Amino acid sequence: MLTLSCPSCGAEVRFRSHAAVMAVCEYCRTGVLKDPGSVGDLGKIAEVLEDFSPIQLGTAGTWNGRSFTVVGRLQLRYDAGFWNEWYLLFGDGETGWLGDASGQFTITVDRPTDEKPSPFDTLRPGMDVTAAGERWVVADVRTARCTGGQGELPFRVGDGWEAKVADLRSAGRFLTLDYSDGYPPKVYDGTSVTLESLRPQLLRDDDAIRQTAGRYRGKVQALDCPACGSGIKYLPGMTANLVCPSCRAHLDAASPQVAVLRAGEKLAAVRTTLPLGAEAKVGNQKLTVIGVMRRADDEGTEWTEYLLYGPRSGFTWLVETDEGWQRSNAMDSWPARRGDSVLLHNVGYRRLYAYPARVTFAAGAFNWRVAVGDTVQVEEFEKGQERLTAERTDHEITWSRSKPLALDQLKAWFPGVLKDVMPPLRKPAALTDGSRYRGAAKFLIIVAGALNAVPLMVNFGGTIAYTILAGLALYLPAIFLDNNDSQ
């Protein structure tokens, strides 16, 4: 361990990691350069914003049989939100990063490679690329700005420092290409994890979080919209972006004081089946509806999506369409492309639909910035009753898995809320099994055969050819129309 004196206030600044280049003085926020011969002053480093994360400097845990301690932190912000990167010192002296974004966590470690990946400006979400000798799918391409730091860090960070990063995926594995220092990028390899799987120690409890942030993390709170004064419920530390249900103002709840990002227009209230704030009891967990979003495809078909949050279960989506309800969750392990299908855990899913989805209404709290007019490209893949859905924007691609949810089950979760809701009218089987035209053609062929029964008996040889040709003229176009429908 190396101990230096802060050039600004004289306090001790300790370096535990040999890879750390600088540290932030915990007393005066000065960035201290690690140079025993000549202590460098890198200027003041901004405080992190409202600190709702349960992780803190000194938190310890275990990953892949390796013990680690949190020794530093960066807070990074981009257009749609922000996240924390915690700098880890492993017991063997190596270092890594623990990504912390809206309750989802990843661990990555340095992966030296002589290979030069694609330049940052050429990467697009959904691209197949080769990096570190393997094939990956580009999941996220971002330029983020550092808004605060703590503890030890492996590179110089100052006012206005930007991170240019691309996240790649392969099933449950993760690869980060960091272009912040130019080309070629630094490469970090890792996986998605849960906080519980790390067996963490010295986490902050609710009271400690409340003392620094003023509110409890992940427990529904209310604030007054600064644009119209209406009350808004949200989750401190989990949902940084809000849409006022009354005036549609977009609010940034990650700032010390909630700021209005864009004044909303007065709109007529949109009635939804599940209201904001509705609470569900799912097993022994309580979920709360914190956000409501309505979307439409390019043909005008609309559906409603409800964002639910539970302190232990995290985020869950309920999707309401004309055909019924579905429960959907984000996927940490992604499927692999196989032409027009995808493969997940050796199970194939066939491509069902591809369409653009545009936000037509939004209200409540979300863990990313959402606005009316936002559009994503959607692909759906199906296996039995289970669907995998990919949503792509200019900056990222996400995958989710959904299954049908019976209305009776939903009513049991929300007692009293859905008592007057009726199940959707089901389409006849002939219209939903992918063979409706063939069914109609078979019916007409049978009718034609019955009408020609007498001519067939009188002159079989002269009539059968015309009957067969008429049947084919009905059935072959029906096959084409059914195949067109399925596509």
PDB file of C-alpha atoms in Angstrom, residues 5-239:
ATOM      1  CA  SER A   5      -0.435  13.450   1.187  1.00  0.00           C
ATOM      2  CA  CYS A   6      -3.146  15.342  -0.663  1.00  0.00           C
ATOM      3  CA  PRO A   7      -1.486  18.402  -2.289  1.00  0.00           C
ATOM      4  CA  SER A   8      -4.597  20.452  -1.537  1.00  0.00           C
ATOM      5  CA  CYS A   9      -5.543  19.686   2.085  1.00  0.00           C
ATOM      6  CA  GLY A  10      -2.698  17.464   3.340  1.00  0.00           C
ATOM      7  CA  ALA A  11      -4.924  14.500   4.227  1.00  0.00           C
ATOM      8  CA  GLU A  12      -3.611  10.965   3.702  1.00  0.00           C
ATOM      9  CA  VAL A  13      -4.535   9.362   0.372  1.00  0.00           C
ATOM     10  CA  ARG A  14      -3.993   5.594   0.253  1.00  0.00           C
ATOM     11  CA  PHE A  15      -3.367   3.472  -2.838  1.00  0.00           C
ATOM     12  CA  ARG A  16      -4.035  -0.246  -2.426  1.00  0.00           C
ATOM     13  CA  SER A  17      -4.023  -1.176  -6.109  1.00  0.00           C
ATOM     14  CA  HIS A  18      -0.704  -1.184  -7.986  1.00  0.00           C
ATOM     15  CA  ALA A  19      -2.695  -0.460 -11.169  1.00  0.00           C
ATOM     16  CA  ALA A  20      -4.315   2.716  -9.799  1.00  0.00           C
ATOM     17  CA  VAL A  21      -3.062   5.913 -11.436  1.00  0.00           C
ATOM     18  CA  MET A  22      -5.004   8.408  -9.334  1.00  0.00           C
ATOM     19  CA  ALA A  23      -7.218   8.635  -6.267  1.00  0.00           C
ATOM     20  CA  VAL A  24      -9.850  11.113  -5.123  1.00  0.00           C
ATOM     21  CA  CYS A  25      -9.195  12.662  -1.705  1.00  0.00           C
ATOM     22  CA  GLU A  26     -12.181  11.802   0.452  1.00  0.00           C
ATOM     23  CA  TYR A  27     -11.885  15.092   2.369  1.00  0.00           C
ATOM     24  CA  CYS A  28     -11.489  17.792  -0.283  1.00  0.00           C
ATOM     25  CA  ARG A  29     -12.338  15.898  -3.557  1.00  0.00           C
ATOM     26  CA  THR A  30      -8.942  16.660  -5.133  1.00  0.00           C
ATOM     27  CA  GLY A  31      -7.704  14.209  -7.739  1.00  0.00           C
ATOM     28  CA  VAL A  32      -4.271  13.012  -6.586  1.00  0.00           C
ATOM     29  CA  LEU A  33      -1.821  11.603  -9.152  1.00  0.00           C
ATOM     30  CA  LYS A  34       0.079   8.509  -8.005  1.00  0.00           C
ATOM     31  CA  ASP A  35       3.684   9.744  -8.188  1.00  0.00           C
ATOM     32  CA  PRO A  36       5.786   9.408  -4.990  1.00  0.00           C
ATOM     33  CA  GLY A  37       8.510  11.694  -6.363  1.00  0.00           C
ATOM     34  CA  SER A  38       6.189  14.575  -7.229  1.00  0.00           C
ATOM     35  CA  VAL A  39       2.600  14.509  -5.997  1.00  0.00           C
ATOM     36  CA  GLY A  40       0.313  15.696  -8.786  1.00  0.00           C
ATOM     37  CA  ASP A  41      -2.853  17.759  -8.305  1.00  0.00           C
ATOM     38  CA  LEU A  42      -5.440  16.870 -10.964  1.00  0.00           C
ATOM     39  CA  GLY A  43      -8.013  19.383  -9.749  1.00  0.00           C
ATOM     40  CA  LYS A  44     -11.341  18.901  -8.027  1.00  0.00           C
ATOM     41  CA  ILE A  45     -13.389  15.817  -8.918  1.00  0.00           C
ATOM     42  CA  ALA A  46     -17.166  16.227  -8.816  1.00  0.00           C
ATOM     43  CA  GLU A  47     -19.227  14.513  -6.142  1.00  0.00           C
ATOM     44  CA  VAL A  48     -21.360  11.604  -7.293  1.00  0.00           C
ATOM     45  CA  LEU A  49     -25.073  12.367  -7.566  1.00  0.00           C
ATOM     46  CA  GLU A  50     -27.650  10.959  -5.149  1.00  0.00           C
ATOM     47  CA  ASP A  51     -25.992   7.815  -3.930  1.00  0.00           C
ATOM     48  CA  PHE A  52     -28.637   5.071  -3.833  1.00  0.00           C
ATOM     49  CA  SER A  53     -26.375   2.140  -4.624  1.00  0.00           C
ATOM     50  CA  PRO A  54     -25.982  -0.435  -1.824  1.00  0.00           C
ATOM     51  CA  ILE A  55     -22.324  -0.782  -2.869  1.00  0.00           C
ATOM     52  CA  GLN A  56     -19.698   1.466  -1.308  1.00  0.00           C
ATOM     53  CA  LEU A  57     -15.926   1.773  -1.069  1.00  0.00           C
ATOM     54  CA  GLY A  58     -14.780  -1.184   1.036  1.00  0.00           C
ATOM     55  CA  THR A  59     -17.580  -3.545  -0.041  1.00  0.00           C
ATOM     56  CA  ALA A  60     -16.102  -7.038  -0.422  1.00  0.00           C
ATOM     57  CA  GLY A  61     -17.293 -10.177  -2.201  1.00  0.00           C
ATOM     58  CA  THR A  62     -16.373 -13.237  -4.252  1.00  0.00           C
ATOM     59  CA  TRP A  63     -16.580 -13.829  -8.008  1.00  0.00           C
ATOM     60  CA  ASN A  64     -15.533 -17.068  -9.713  1.00  0.00           C
ATOM     61  CA  GLY A  65     -13.764 -18.129  -6.531  1.00  0.00           C
ATOM     62  CA  ARG A  66     -11.785 -14.867  -6.354  1.00  0.00           C
ATOM     63  CA  SER A  67     -12.224 -12.444  -3.473  1.00  0.00           C
ATOM     64  CA  PHE A  68     -12.431  -8.736  -4.249  1.00  0.00           C
ATOM     65  CA  THR A  69     -12.741  -5.342  -2.544  1.00  0.00           C
ATOM     66  CA  VAL A  70     -14.282  -2.184  -4.014  1.00  0.00           C
ATOM     67  CA  VAL A  71     -11.583   0.533  -4.042  1.00  0.00           C
ATOM     68  CA  GLY A  72     -12.924   3.123  -6.511  1.00  0.00           C
ATOM     69  CA  ARG A  73     -15.957   4.393  -8.365  1.00  0.00           C
ATOM     70  CA  LEU A  74     -16.909   6.264 -11.523  1.00  0.00           C
ATOM     71  CA  GLN A  75     -20.385   7.606 -12.237  1.00  0.00           C
ATOM     72  CA  LEU A  76     -21.140   7.884 -15.939  1.00  0.00           C
ATOM     73  CA  ARG A  77     -24.056   9.593 -17.651  1.00  0.00           C
ATOM     74  CA  TYR A  78     -25.429   9.326 -21.190  1.00  0.00           C
ATOM     75  CA  ASP A  79     -28.507  10.714 -22.966  1.00  0.00           C
ATOM     76  CA  ALA A  80     -30.949   8.132 -21.606  1.00  0.00           C
ATOM     77  CA  GLY A  81     -29.636   7.614 -18.065  1.00  0.00           C
ATOM     78  CA  PHE A  82     -26.576   6.901 -15.940  1.00  0.00           C
ATOM     79  CA  TRP A  83     -24.698   4.032 -14.301  1.00  0.00           C
ATOM     80  CA  ASN A  84     -21.881   3.323 -11.823  1.00  0.00           C
ATOM     81  CA  GLU A  85     -18.614   1.526 -12.505  1.00  0.00           C
ATOM     82  CA  TRP A  86     -16.980   0.219  -9.315  1.00  0.00           C
ATOM     83  CA  TYR A  87     -13.226  -0.424  -9.468  1.00  0.00           C
ATOM     84  CA  LEU A  88     -12.350  -3.819  -7.936  1.00  0.00           C
ATOM     85  CA  LEU A  89      -9.106  -5.049  -6.401  1.00  0.00           C
ATOM     86  CA  PHE A  90      -8.943  -8.863  -6.342  1.00  0.00           C
ATOM     87  CA  GLY A  91      -7.099 -10.807  -3.672  1.00  0.00           C
ATOM     88  CA  ASP A  92      -4.391 -11.821  -6.166  1.00  0.00           C
ATOM     89  CA  GLY A  93      -3.617  -8.173  -6.948  1.00  0.00           C
ATOM     90  CA  GLU A  94      -5.462  -8.057 -10.287  1.00  0.00           C
ATOM     91  CA  THR A  95      -8.239  -5.526 -10.919  1.00  0.00           C
ATOM     92  CA  GLY A  96     -11.660  -5.412 -12.566  1.00  0.00           C
ATOM     93  CA  TRP A  97     -14.920  -3.474 -12.819  1.00  0.00           C
ATOM     94  CA  LEU A  98     -18.393  -4.019 -11.369  1.00  0.00           C
ATOM     95  CA  GLY A  99     -21.038  -2.331 -13.534  1.00  0.00           C
ATOM     96  CA  ASP A 100     -24.121  -1.178 -11.605  1.00  0.00           C
ATOM     97  CA  ALA A 101     -27.107   0.048 -13.649  1.00  0.00           C
ATOM     98  CA  SER A 102     -30.694   0.084 -12.314  1.00  0.00           C
ATOM     99  CA  GLY A 103     -30.165  -3.028 -10.235  1.00  0.00           C
ATOM    100  CA  GLN A 104     -28.435  -5.022 -13.009  1.00  0.00           C
ATOM    101  CA  PHE A 105     -24.778  -5.937 -12.519  1.00  0.00           C
ATOM    102  CA  THR A 106     -21.844  -7.109 -14.660  1.00  0.00           C
ATOM    103  CA  ILE A 107     -18.226  -7.914 -13.779  1.00  0.00           C
ATOM    104  CA  THR A 108     -15.462  -7.445 -16.328  1.00  0.00           C
ATOM    105  CA  VAL A 109     -11.694  -7.932 -16.146  1.00  0.00           C
ATOM    106  CA  ASP A 110      -8.851  -6.865 -18.409  1.00  0.00           C
ATOM    107  CA  ARG A 111      -8.306  -9.194 -21.380  1.00  0.00           C
ATOM    108  CA  PRO A 112      -5.045  -8.420 -23.222  1.00  0.00           C
ATOM    109  CA  THR A 113      -5.169  -9.107 -26.959  1.00  0.00           C
ATOM    110  CA  ASP A 114      -3.038  -8.274 -29.993  1.00  0.00           C
ATOM    111  CA  GLU A 115      -6.106  -8.203 -32.223  1.00  0.00           C
ATOM    112  CA  LYS A 116      -7.418  -4.814 -33.331  1.00  0.00           C
ATOM    113  CA  PRO A 117     -11.245  -4.724 -33.221  1.00  0.00           C
ATOM    114  CA  SER A 118     -13.404  -2.549 -35.462  1.00  0.00           C
ATOM    115  CA  PRO A 119     -13.117   1.236 -34.965  1.00  0.00           C
ATOM    116  CA  PHE A 120     -15.691   2.795 -32.616  1.00  0.00           C
ATOM    117  CA  ASP A 121     -17.440   4.813 -35.346  1.00  0.00           C
ATOM    118  CA  THR A 122     -18.128   1.691 -37.435  1.00  0.00           C
ATOM    119  CA  LEU A 123     -19.955  -0.258 -34.718  1.00  0.00           C
ATOM    120  CA  ARG A 124     -23.748  -0.545 -34.797  1.00  0.00           C
ATOM    121  CA  PRO A 125     -26.096  -2.486 -32.479  1.00  0.00           C
ATOM    122  CA  GLY A 126     -26.888  -5.931 -33.882  1.00  0.00           C
ATOM    123  CA  MET A 127     -23.658  -6.216 -35.903  1.00  0.00           C
ATOM    124  CA  ASP A 128     -21.700  -9.475 -35.801  1.00  0.00           C
ATOM    125  CA  VAL A 129     -18.038  -8.708 -35.067  1.00  0.00           C
ATOM    126  CA  THR A 130     -14.852 -10.554 -34.207  1.00  0.00           C
ATOM    127  CA  ALA A 131     -13.040  -9.439 -31.055  1.00  0.00           C
ATOM    128  CA  ALA A 132     -10.458 -11.193 -28.890  1.00  0.00           C
ATOM    129  CA  GLY A 133     -10.534 -14.100 -31.335  1.00  0.00           C
ATOM    130  CA  GLU A 134     -14.278 -14.801 -30.917  1.00  0.00           C
ATOM    131  CA  ARG A 135     -17.577 -13.874 -32.556  1.00  0.00           C
ATOM    132  CA  TRP A 136     -19.839 -11.405 -30.741  1.00  0.00           C
ATOM    133  CA  VAL A 137     -22.998  -9.347 -31.295  1.00  0.00           C
ATOM    134  CA  VAL A 138     -22.776  -5.605 -30.686  1.00  0.00           C
ATOM    135  CA  ALA A 139     -25.287  -4.826 -27.922  1.00  0.00           C
ATOM    136  CA  ASP A 140     -24.571  -1.212 -26.992  1.00  0.00           C
ATOM    137  CA  VAL A 141     -22.510   1.689 -28.382  1.00  0.00           C
ATOM    138  CA  ARG A 142     -22.323   4.764 -26.127  1.00  0.00           C
ATOM    139  CA  THR A 143     -20.428   7.959 -25.428  1.00  0.00           C
ATOM    140  CA  ALA A 144     -20.842   8.791 -21.740  1.00  0.00           C
ATOM    141  CA  ARG A 145     -19.605  11.651 -19.575  1.00  0.00           C
ATOM    142  CA  CYS A 146     -18.031  11.202 -16.162  1.00  0.00           C
ATOM    143  CA  THR A 147     -20.098  13.125 -13.593  1.00  0.00           C
ATOM    144  CA  GLY A 148     -18.305  12.047 -10.421  1.00  0.00           C
ATOM    145  CA  GLY A 149     -15.666   9.804  -8.889  1.00  0.00           C
ATOM    146  CA  GLN A 150     -14.443   8.290  -5.628  1.00  0.00           C
ATOM    147  CA  GLY A 151     -11.427   6.341  -4.386  1.00  0.00           C
ATOM    148  CA  GLU A 152      -8.728   4.831  -6.592  1.00  0.00           C
ATOM    149  CA  LEU A 153      -8.940   4.780 -10.399  1.00  0.00           C
ATOM    150  CA  PRO A 154      -6.679   3.190 -13.050  1.00  0.00           C
ATOM    151  CA  PHE A 155      -6.585   6.256 -15.337  1.00  0.00           C
ATOM    152  CA  ARG A 156      -6.764  10.041 -15.123  1.00  0.00           C
ATOM    153  CA  VAL A 157     -10.271  11.438 -14.855  1.00  0.00           C
ATOM    154  CA  GLY A 158     -10.969  15.161 -14.893  1.00  0.00           C
ATOM    155  CA  ASP A 159     -13.712  17.630 -15.688  1.00  0.00           C
ATOM    156  CA  GLY A 160     -15.419  16.743 -18.972  1.00  0.00           C
ATOM    157  CA  TRP A 161     -13.770  13.321 -19.306  1.00  0.00           C
ATOM    158  CA  GLU A 162     -15.739  11.098 -21.723  1.00  0.00           C
ATOM    159  CA  ALA A 163     -15.934   7.336 -22.033  1.00  0.00           C
ATOM    160  CA  LYS A 164     -16.473   5.778 -25.458  1.00  0.00           C
ATOM    161  CA  VAL A 165     -17.515   2.173 -24.920  1.00  0.00           C
ATOM    162  CA  ALA A 166     -19.115  -0.658 -26.878  1.00  0.00           C
ATOM    163  CA  ASP A 167     -20.627  -3.681 -25.146  1.00  0.00           C
ATOM    164  CA  LEU A 168     -20.642  -7.006 -26.988  1.00  0.00           C
ATOM    165  CA  ARG A 169     -22.643 -10.136 -26.138  1.00  0.00           C
ATOM    166  CA  SER A 170     -22.377 -13.868 -26.673  1.00  0.00           C
ATOM    167  CA  ALA A 171     -25.021 -15.862 -24.771  1.00  0.00           C
ATOM    168  CA  GLY A 172     -24.387 -14.964 -21.096  1.00  0.00           C
ATOM    169  CA  ARG A 173     -20.899 -13.563 -21.683  1.00  0.00           C
ATOM    170  CA  PHE A 174     -19.939  -9.919 -21.927  1.00  0.00           C
ATOM    171  CA  LEU A 175     -17.106  -8.074 -23.705  1.00  0.00           C
ATOM    172  CA  THR A 176     -16.484  -4.338 -23.340  1.00  0.00           C
ATOM    173  CA  LEU A 177     -14.360  -2.374 -25.807  1.00  0.00           C
ATOM    174  CA  ASP A 178     -13.200   0.882 -24.217  1.00  0.00           C
ATOM    175  CA  TYR A 179     -12.134   3.503 -26.798  1.00  0.00           C
ATOM    176  CA  SER A 180     -11.779   6.338 -24.240  1.00  0.00           C
ATOM    177  CA  ASP A 181      -8.003   6.555 -24.816  1.00  0.00           C
ATOM    178  CA  GLY A 182      -8.227   6.102 -28.573  1.00  0.00           C
ATOM    179  CA  TYR A 183      -7.585   3.153 -30.886  1.00  0.00           C
ATOM    180  CA  PRO A 184      -7.000   0.269 -30.356  1.00  0.00           C
ATOM    181  CA  PRO A 185      -9.419  -0.025 -27.444  1.00  0.00           C
ATOM    182  CA  LYS A 186      -8.887  -1.680 -24.093  1.00  0.00           C
ATOM    183  CA  VAL A 187     -10.717  -5.008 -23.880  1.00  0.00           C
ATOM    184  CA  TYR A 188     -12.593  -6.243 -20.800  1.00  0.00           C
ATOM    185  CA  ASP A 189     -14.181  -9.709 -20.572  1.00  0.00           C
ATOM    186  CA  GLY A 190     -16.846 -10.804 -18.099  1.00  0.00           C
ATOM    187  CA  THR A 191     -20.382 -11.923 -17.318  1.00  0.00           C
ATOM    188  CA  SER A 192     -23.725 -10.699 -16.023  1.00  0.00           C
ATOM    189  CA  VAL A 193     -24.134 -11.372 -12.292  1.00  0.00           C
ATOM    190  CA  THR A 194     -26.591 -10.836  -9.472  1.00  0.00           C
ATOM    191  CA  LEU A 195     -25.559  -8.984  -6.348  1.00  0.00           C
ATOM    192  CA  GLU A 196     -26.551 -11.976  -4.199  1.00  0.00           C
ATOM    193  CA  SER A 197     -24.294 -14.321  -6.190  1.00  0.00           C
ATOM    194  CA  LEU A 198     -21.274 -12.198  -5.221  1.00  0.00           C
ATOM    195  CA  ARG A 199     -21.913 -12.886  -1.502  1.00  0.00           C
ATOM    196  CA  PRO A 200     -21.225  -9.222  -0.707  1.00  0.00           C
ATOM    197  CA  GLN A 201     -20.181  -7.894   2.674  1.00  0.00           C
ATOM    198  CA  LEU A 202     -20.210  -4.346   4.022  1.00  0.00           C
ATOM    199  CA  LEU A 203     -23.090  -3.221   1.831  1.00  0.00           C
ATOM    200  CA  ARG A 204     -24.926  -0.097   2.888  1.00  0.00           C
ATOM    201  CA  ASP A 205     -28.284  -0.687   4.543  1.00  0.00           C
ATOM    202  CA  ASP A 206     -31.457   1.327   3.952  1.00  0.00           C
ATOM    203  CA  ASP A 207     -30.751   3.764   6.768  1.00  0.00           C
ATOM    204  CA  ALA A 208     -27.229   4.503   5.508  1.00  0.00           C
ATOM    205  CA  ILE A 209     -28.588   5.141   2.013  1.00  0.00           C
ATOM    206  CA  ARG A 210     -31.291   7.406   3.363  1.00  0.00           C
ATOM    207  CA  GLN A 211     -28.736   9.478   5.308  1.00  0.00           C
ATOM    208  CA  THR A 212     -26.750  10.291   2.148  1.00  0.00           C
ATOM    209  CA  ALA A 213     -29.527  10.382  -0.445  1.00  0.00           C
ATOM    210  CA  GLY A 214     -32.430  11.665   1.629  1.00  0.00           C
ATOM    211  CA  ARG A 215     -34.669   8.785   0.587  1.00  0.00           C
ATOM    212  CA  TYR A 216     -34.783   5.013   0.732  1.00  0.00           C
ATOM    213  CA  ARG A 217     -33.498   3.190  -2.328  1.00  0.00           C
ATOM    214  CA  GLY A 218     -36.039   1.172  -4.287  1.00  0.00           C
ATOM    215  CA  LYS A 219     -39.027   2.145  -2.105  1.00  0.00           C
ATOM    216  CA  VAL A 220     -41.790   4.080  -3.794  1.00  0.00           C
ATOM    217  CA  GLN A 221     -41.578   7.783  -2.964  1.00  0.00           C
ATOM    218  CA  ALA A 222     -43.568  10.805  -4.140  1.00  0.00           C
ATOM    219  CA  LEU A 223     -42.484  14.238  -5.333  1.00  0.00           C
ATOM    220  CA  ASP A 224     -44.275  17.254  -6.754  1.00  0.00           C
ATOM    221  CA  CYS A 225     -43.848  17.941 -10.451  1.00  0.00           C
ATOM    222  CA  PRO A 226     -41.989  21.278 -10.737  1.00  0.00           C
ATOM    223  CA  ALA A 227     -43.976  22.061 -13.900  1.00  0.00           C
ATOM    224  CA  CYS A 228     -47.549  21.587 -12.660  1.00  0.00           C
ATOM    225  CA  GLY A 229     -47.344  20.555  -8.989  1.00  0.00           C
ATOM    226  CA  SER A 230     -48.976  17.148  -9.426  1.00  0.00           C
ATOM    227  CA  GLY A 231     -47.682  14.259  -7.329  1.00  0.00           C
ATOM    228  CA  ILE A 232     -45.458  11.682  -9.033  1.00  0.00           C
ATOM    229  CA  LYS A 233     -44.486   8.325  -7.556  1.00  0.00           C
ATOM    230  CA  TYR A 234     -41.044   6.984  -8.385  1.00  0.00           C
ATOM    231  CA  LEU A 235     -38.212   4.772  -7.127  1.00  0.00           C
ATOM    232  CA  PRO A 236     -35.162   6.691  -5.883  1.00  0.00           C
ATOM    233  CA  GLY A 237     -31.945   5.298  -7.297  1.00  0.00           C
ATOM    234  CA  MET A 238     -33.774   2.954  -9.689  1.00  0.00           C
ATOM    235  CA  THR A 239     -35.816   5.234 -11.950  1.00  0.00           C
TER     236      THR A 239
END
